[in-house]
Short mmCIF file of C-alpha atoms in Angstrom, two decimals:
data_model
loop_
_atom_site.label_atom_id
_atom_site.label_comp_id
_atom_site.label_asym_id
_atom_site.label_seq_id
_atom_site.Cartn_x
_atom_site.Cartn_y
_atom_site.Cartn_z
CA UNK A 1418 104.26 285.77 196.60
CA UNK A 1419 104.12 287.70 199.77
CA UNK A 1420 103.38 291.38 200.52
CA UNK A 1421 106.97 292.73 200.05
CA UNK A 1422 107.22 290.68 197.09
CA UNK A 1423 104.53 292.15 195.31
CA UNK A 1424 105.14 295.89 196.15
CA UNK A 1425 108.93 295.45 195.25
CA UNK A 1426 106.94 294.43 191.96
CA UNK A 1427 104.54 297.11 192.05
CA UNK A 1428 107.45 299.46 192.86
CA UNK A 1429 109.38 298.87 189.37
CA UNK A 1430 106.57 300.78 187.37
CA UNK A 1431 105.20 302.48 189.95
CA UNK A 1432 106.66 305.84 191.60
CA UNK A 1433 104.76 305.98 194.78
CA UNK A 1434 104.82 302.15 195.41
CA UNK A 1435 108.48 302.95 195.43
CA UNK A 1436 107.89 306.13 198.12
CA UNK A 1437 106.24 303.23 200.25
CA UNK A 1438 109.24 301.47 200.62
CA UNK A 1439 111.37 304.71 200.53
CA UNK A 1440 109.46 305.31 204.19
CA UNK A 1441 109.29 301.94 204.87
CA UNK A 1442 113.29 301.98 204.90
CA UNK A 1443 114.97 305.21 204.77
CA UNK A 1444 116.02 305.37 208.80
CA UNK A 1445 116.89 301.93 208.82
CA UNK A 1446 119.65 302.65 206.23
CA UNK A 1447 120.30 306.25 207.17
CA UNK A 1448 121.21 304.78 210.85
CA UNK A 1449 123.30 301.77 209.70
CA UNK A 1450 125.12 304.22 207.38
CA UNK A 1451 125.51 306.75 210.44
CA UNK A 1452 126.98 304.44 212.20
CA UNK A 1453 129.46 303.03 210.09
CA UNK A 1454 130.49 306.49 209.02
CA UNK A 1455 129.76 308.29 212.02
CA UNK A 1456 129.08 311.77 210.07
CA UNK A 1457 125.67 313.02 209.14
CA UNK A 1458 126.44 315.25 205.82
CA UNK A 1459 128.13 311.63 204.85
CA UNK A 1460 125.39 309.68 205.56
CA UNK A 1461 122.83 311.55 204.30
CA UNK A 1462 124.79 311.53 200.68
CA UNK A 1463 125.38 307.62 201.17
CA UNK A 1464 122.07 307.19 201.93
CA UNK A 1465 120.98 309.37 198.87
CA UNK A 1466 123.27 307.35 196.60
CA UNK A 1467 122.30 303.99 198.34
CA UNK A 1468 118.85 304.27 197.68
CA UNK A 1469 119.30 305.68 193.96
CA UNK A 1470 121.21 302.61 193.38
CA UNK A 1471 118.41 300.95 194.42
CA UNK A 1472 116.42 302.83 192.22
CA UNK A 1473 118.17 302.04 189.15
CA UNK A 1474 118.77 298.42 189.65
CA UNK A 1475 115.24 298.40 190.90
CA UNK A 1476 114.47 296.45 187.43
CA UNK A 1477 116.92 293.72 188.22
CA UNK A 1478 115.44 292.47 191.45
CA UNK A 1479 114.03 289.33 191.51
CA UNK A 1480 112.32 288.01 195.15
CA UNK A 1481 114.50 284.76 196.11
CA UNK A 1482 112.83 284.98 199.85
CA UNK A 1483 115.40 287.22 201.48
CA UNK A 1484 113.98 290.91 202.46
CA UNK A 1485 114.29 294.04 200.34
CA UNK A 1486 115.94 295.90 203.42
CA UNK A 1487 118.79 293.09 202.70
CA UNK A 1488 119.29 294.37 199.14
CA UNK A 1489 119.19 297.67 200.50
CA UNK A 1490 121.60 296.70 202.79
CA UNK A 1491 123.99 295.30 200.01
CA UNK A 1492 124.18 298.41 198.13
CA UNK A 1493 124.56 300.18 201.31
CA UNK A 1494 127.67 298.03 202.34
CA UNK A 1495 128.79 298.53 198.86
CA UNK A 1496 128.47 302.68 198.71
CA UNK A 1497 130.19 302.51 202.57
CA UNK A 1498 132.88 300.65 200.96
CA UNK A 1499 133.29 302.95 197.81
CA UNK A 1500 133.31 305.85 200.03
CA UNK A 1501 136.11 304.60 202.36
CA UNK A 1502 138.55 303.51 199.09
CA UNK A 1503 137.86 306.99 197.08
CA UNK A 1504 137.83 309.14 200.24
CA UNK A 1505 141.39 311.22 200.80
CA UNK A 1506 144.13 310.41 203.81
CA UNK A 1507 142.80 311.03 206.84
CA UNK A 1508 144.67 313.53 209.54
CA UNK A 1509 146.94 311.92 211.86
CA UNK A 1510 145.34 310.50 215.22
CA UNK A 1511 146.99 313.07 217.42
CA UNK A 1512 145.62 315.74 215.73
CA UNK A 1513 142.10 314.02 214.83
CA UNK A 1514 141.73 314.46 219.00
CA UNK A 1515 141.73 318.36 218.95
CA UNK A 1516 139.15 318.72 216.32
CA UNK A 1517 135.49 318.87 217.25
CA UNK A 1518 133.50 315.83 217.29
CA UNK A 1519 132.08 315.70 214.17
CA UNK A 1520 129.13 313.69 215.29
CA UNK A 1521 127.91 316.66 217.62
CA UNK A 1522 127.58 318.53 215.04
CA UNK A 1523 124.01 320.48 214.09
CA UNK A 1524 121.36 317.66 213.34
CA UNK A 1525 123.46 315.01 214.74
CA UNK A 1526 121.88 312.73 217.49
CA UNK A 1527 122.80 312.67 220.58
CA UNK A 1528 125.36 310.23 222.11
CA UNK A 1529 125.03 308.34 225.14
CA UNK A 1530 128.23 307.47 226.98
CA UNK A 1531 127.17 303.71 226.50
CA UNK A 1532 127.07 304.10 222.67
CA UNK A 1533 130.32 305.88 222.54
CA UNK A 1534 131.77 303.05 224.82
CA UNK A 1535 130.87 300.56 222.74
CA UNK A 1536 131.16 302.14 219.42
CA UNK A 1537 135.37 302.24 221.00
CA UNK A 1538 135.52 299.08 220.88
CA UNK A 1539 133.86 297.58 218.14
CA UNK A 1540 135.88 299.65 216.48
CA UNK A 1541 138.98 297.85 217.40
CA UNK A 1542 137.65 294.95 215.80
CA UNK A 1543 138.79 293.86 212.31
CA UNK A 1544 136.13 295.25 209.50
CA UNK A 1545 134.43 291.72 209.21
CA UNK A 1546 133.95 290.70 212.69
CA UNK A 1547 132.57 295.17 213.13
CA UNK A 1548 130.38 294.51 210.53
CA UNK A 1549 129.08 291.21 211.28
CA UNK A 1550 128.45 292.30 214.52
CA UNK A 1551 126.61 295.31 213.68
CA UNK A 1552 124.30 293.79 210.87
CA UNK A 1553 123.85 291.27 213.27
CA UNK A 1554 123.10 293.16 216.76
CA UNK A 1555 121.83 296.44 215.74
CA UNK A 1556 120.31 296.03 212.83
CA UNK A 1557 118.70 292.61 213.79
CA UNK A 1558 118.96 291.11 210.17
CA UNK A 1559 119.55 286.68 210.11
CA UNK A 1560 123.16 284.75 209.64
CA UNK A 1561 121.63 283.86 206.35
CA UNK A 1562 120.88 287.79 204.99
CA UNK A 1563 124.52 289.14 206.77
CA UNK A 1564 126.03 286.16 204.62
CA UNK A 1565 124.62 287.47 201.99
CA UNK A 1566 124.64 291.36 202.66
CA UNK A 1567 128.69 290.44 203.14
CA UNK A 1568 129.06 288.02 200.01
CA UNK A 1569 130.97 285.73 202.63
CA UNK A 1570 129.85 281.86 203.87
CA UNK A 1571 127.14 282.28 206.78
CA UNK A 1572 130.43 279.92 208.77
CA UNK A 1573 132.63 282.86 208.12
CA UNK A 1574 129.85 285.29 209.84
CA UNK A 1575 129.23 282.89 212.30
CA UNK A 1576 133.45 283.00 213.20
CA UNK A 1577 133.49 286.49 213.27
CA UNK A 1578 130.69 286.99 215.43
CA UNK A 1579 131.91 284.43 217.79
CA UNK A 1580 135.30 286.00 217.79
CA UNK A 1581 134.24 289.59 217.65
CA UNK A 1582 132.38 289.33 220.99
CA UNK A 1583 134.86 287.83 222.77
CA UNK A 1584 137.04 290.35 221.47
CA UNK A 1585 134.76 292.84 222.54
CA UNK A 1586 134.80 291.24 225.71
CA UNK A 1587 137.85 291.83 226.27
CA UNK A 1588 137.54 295.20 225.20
CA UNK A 1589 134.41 296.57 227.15
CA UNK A 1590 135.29 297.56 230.90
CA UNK A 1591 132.94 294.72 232.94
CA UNK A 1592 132.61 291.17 232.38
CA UNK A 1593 129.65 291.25 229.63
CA UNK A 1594 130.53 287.68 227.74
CA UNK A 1595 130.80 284.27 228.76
CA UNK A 1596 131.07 281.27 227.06
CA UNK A 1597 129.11 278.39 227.74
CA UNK A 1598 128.80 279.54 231.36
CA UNK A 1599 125.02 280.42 231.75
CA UNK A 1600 122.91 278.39 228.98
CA UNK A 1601 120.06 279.14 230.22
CA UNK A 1602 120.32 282.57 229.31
CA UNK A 1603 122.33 281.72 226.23
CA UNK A 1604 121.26 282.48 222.61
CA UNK A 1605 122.00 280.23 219.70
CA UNK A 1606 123.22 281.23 216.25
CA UNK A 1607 121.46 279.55 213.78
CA UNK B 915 128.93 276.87 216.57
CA UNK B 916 126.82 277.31 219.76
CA UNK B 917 127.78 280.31 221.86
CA UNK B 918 126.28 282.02 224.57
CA UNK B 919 125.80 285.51 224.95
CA UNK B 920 125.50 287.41 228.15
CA UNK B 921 122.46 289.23 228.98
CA UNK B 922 124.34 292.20 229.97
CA UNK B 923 126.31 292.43 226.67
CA UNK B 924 123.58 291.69 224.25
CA UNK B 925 121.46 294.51 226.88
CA UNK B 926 124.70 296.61 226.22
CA UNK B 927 124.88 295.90 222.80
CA UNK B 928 120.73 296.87 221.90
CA UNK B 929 121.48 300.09 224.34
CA UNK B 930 124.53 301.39 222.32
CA UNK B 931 122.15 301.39 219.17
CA UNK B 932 121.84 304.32 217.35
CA UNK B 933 118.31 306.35 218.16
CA UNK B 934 118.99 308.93 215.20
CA UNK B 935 116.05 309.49 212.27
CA UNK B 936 116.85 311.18 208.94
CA UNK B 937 115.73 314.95 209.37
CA UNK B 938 112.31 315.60 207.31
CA UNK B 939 113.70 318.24 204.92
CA UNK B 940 116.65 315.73 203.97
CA UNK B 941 113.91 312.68 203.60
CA UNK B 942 111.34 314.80 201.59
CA UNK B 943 113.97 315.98 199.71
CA UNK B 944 115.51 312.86 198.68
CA UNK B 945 111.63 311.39 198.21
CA UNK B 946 111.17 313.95 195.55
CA UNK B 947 114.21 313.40 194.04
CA UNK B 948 113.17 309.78 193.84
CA UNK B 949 110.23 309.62 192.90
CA UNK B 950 110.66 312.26 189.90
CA UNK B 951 113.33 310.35 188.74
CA UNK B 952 113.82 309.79 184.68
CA UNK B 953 113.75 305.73 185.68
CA UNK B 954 109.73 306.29 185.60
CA UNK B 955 109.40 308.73 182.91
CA UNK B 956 111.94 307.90 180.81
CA UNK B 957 110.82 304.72 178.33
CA UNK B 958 113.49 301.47 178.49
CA UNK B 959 114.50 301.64 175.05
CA UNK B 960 115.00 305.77 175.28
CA UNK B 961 117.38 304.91 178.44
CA UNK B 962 119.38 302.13 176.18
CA UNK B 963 120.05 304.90 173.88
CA UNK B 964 121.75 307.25 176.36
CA UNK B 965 123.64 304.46 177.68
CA UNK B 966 124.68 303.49 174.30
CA UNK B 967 125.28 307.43 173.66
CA UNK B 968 127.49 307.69 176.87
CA UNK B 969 129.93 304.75 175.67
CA UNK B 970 130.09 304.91 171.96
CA UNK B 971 132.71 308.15 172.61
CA UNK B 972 134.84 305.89 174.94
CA UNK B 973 134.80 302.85 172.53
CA UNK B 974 135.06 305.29 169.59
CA UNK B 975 138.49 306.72 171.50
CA UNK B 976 139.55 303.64 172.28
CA UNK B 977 139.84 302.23 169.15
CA UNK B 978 141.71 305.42 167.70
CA UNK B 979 143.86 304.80 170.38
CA UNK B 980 144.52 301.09 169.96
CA UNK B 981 144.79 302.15 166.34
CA UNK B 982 147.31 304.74 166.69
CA UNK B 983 149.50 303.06 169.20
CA UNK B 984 149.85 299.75 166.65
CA UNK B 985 150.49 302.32 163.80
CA UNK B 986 153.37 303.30 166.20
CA UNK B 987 154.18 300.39 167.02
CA UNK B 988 154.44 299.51 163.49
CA UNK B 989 156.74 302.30 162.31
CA UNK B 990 159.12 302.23 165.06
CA UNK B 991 159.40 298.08 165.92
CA UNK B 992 162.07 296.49 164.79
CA UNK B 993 161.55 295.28 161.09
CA UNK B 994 159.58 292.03 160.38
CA UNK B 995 161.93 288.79 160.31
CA UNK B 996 161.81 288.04 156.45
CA UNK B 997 162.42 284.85 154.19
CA UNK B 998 165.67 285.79 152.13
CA UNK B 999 164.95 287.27 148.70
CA UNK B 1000 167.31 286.69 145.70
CA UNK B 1001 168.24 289.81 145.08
CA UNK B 1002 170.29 289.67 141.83
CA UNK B 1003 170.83 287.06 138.87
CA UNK B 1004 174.76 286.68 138.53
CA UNK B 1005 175.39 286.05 134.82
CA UNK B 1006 178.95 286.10 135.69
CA UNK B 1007 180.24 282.58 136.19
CA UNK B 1008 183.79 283.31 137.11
CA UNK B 1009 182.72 285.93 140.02
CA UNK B 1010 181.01 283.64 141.26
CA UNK B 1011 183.56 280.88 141.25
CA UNK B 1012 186.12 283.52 142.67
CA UNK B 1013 183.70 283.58 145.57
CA UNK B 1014 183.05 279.74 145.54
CA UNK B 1015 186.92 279.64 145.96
CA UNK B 1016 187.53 282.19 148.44
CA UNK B 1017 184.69 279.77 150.88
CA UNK B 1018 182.37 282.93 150.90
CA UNK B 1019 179.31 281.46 148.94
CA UNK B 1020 177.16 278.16 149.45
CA UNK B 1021 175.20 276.51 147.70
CA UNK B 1022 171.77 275.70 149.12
CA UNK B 1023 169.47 274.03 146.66
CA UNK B 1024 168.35 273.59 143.54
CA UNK B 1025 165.08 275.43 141.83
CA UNK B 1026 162.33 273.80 140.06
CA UNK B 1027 163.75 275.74 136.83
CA UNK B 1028 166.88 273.65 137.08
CA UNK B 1029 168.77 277.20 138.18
CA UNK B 1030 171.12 276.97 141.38
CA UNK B 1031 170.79 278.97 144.56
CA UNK B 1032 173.77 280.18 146.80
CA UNK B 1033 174.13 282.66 149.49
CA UNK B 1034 176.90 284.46 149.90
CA UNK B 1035 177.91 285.62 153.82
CA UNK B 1036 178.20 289.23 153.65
CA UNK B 1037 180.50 290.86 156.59
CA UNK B 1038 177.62 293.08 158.42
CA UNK B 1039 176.28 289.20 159.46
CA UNK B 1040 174.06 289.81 156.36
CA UNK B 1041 173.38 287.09 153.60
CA UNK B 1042 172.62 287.52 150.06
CA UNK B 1043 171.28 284.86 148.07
CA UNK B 1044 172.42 284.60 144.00
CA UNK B 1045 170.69 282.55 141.47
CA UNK B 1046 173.51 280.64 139.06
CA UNK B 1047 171.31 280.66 135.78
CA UNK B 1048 174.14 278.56 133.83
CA UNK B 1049 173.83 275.61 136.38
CA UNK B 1050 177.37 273.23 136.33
CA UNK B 1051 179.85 275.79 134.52
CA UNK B 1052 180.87 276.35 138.51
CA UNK B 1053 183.78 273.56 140.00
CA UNK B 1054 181.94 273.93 143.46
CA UNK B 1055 185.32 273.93 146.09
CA UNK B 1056 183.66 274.76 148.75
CA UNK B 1057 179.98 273.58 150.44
#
């Protein structure tokens, strides 16, 4: 049983073996759900409820070899998802363009033109191919734990990515994707 | 699948990352929250009981309901498709041959106590089924 393992364990009677992963995890989350909701009073609550979730399913987790964070991720996924189907009608776009950026509000991080670029155009993308992408790029997690963190076929992932980026390609201003043009440079998905 | 991914969009890609941190009051706050949490203090079998506490009402109103509605149901349906009942013993054998004649009555079988059933068309689409207890006084004209 490896270290994670065996404080996940710990953590199911233990309180502060619980705060340890708490720390451990609680920007990783907080960031993913930031940027899938792109609002901080909304993230902080999904990121209250995520790990609460956690919390009370804490009893039910049994170590198969993927990561905690991947769980976390799950429920996370699964409270974004919630959110967006119980959430009310949202204004029309025209109007949506006058109101203040909600993610410049107070507490908010700053946004670099490159993240706002980018964060355009993945949003174009179909939810799948955003969030494979995402899970994938930013938060650095395997084919394997997206498949899983998705509950789709790690072929499925694999598609989207594959067509997400040369969506994005098309998408993003310069010519940032190329396929099978420079394999030296090229990265395999696996 | 084998793809290959540009430096400069996977660069682009790990640049337009998020830098943002949860603020410290929010993360204390929800640590606190956590960690004092009834899943440590409270016992298992305590936190089976509210569970079972928060349903029984639902299941309790749900069976009312189920039982109400069939009680409707029950009052209001149409009534239950039933096997025809003799209703009255005709001692009266010429009424009934009047009827045999007229082609309003027929006879449909014979009882174990040697007695003769009949059913007689009534004119709402109705049928009413007479017992003969004097079997063979009848001249049957019509079956």
């Amino acid at each position: 049983m490896n270290e994670e393992a065996a404080a996940v364990q710990r953590a199911q009677r233990d309180p502060q073996s619980f705060g340890i992963l708490y720390d451990r995890h609680c920007d990783r989350i907080y960031r993913y759900i930031l940027g899938r909701t792109g609002n901080v009073q909304i993230a902080e609550d999904l990121t209250a409820e995520t790990f609460l979730a956690a919390l009370k399913n804490l009893w039910r987790f049994r170590f198969t070899g993927r990561p905690f964070r991947a769980w976390l991720y799950r429920i996370a996924v699964a409270q974004i998802g919630e959110y967006y189907r119980r959430r009310t009608p949202t204004i029309e776009l025209e109007l949506a363009i006058e109101l203040p950026d909600l993610r410049q509000t107070e507490g908010a991080p700053i946004l670099t033109d490159e993240y706002r670029q980018m964060h355009q155009a993945l949003e174009q993308l179909s939810a799948g191919q955003h969030e494979a992408i995402v899970l994938r790029y930013f938060e650095d997690l395997p084919i394997a734990d997206i498949s899983w963190v998705m509950g789709i076929p790690e072929s499925t992932v694999k598609s989207h990515l594959h067509r997400g980026l040369r969506h994005l390609h098309g998408l993003l201003p310069s010519d940032a994707y190329d396929v099978q043009s420079q394999p030296q440079s090229g990265r395999t998905l696996a | 699948m084998t793809y290959n991914l540009n430096p400069n969009l996977e660069e682009r890609l790990r640049n337009a990352r998020l830098n943002a941190e949860v603020t410290p009051a929010f993360a204390s706050r929800l640590r606190r929250a956590l960690l004092s949490s009834r899943y440590y203090t409270e016992p298992r079998s305590l936190r089976f009981l509210h569970r079972v506490r928060r349903w029984l009402p639902l299941s309790a109103g749900a069976l009312a309901a189920g039982f109400l509605i069939a009680l409707l149901a029950n009052l209001t349906g149409p009534p239950a498709a039933s096997a025809p009942t003799i209703l009255s013993v005709v001692n009266n054998p010429s009424s009934l041959q009047q009827l045999s004649n007229q082609g309003r009555i027929h006879y449909l079988a014979e009882q174990a106590d040697g007695t003769r059933l009949y059913r007689i068309d009534l004119s709402n689409g109705t049928t009413l089924d007479v017992v003969d207890p004097a079997p063979y006084i009848m001249q049957l004209t019509h079956q």
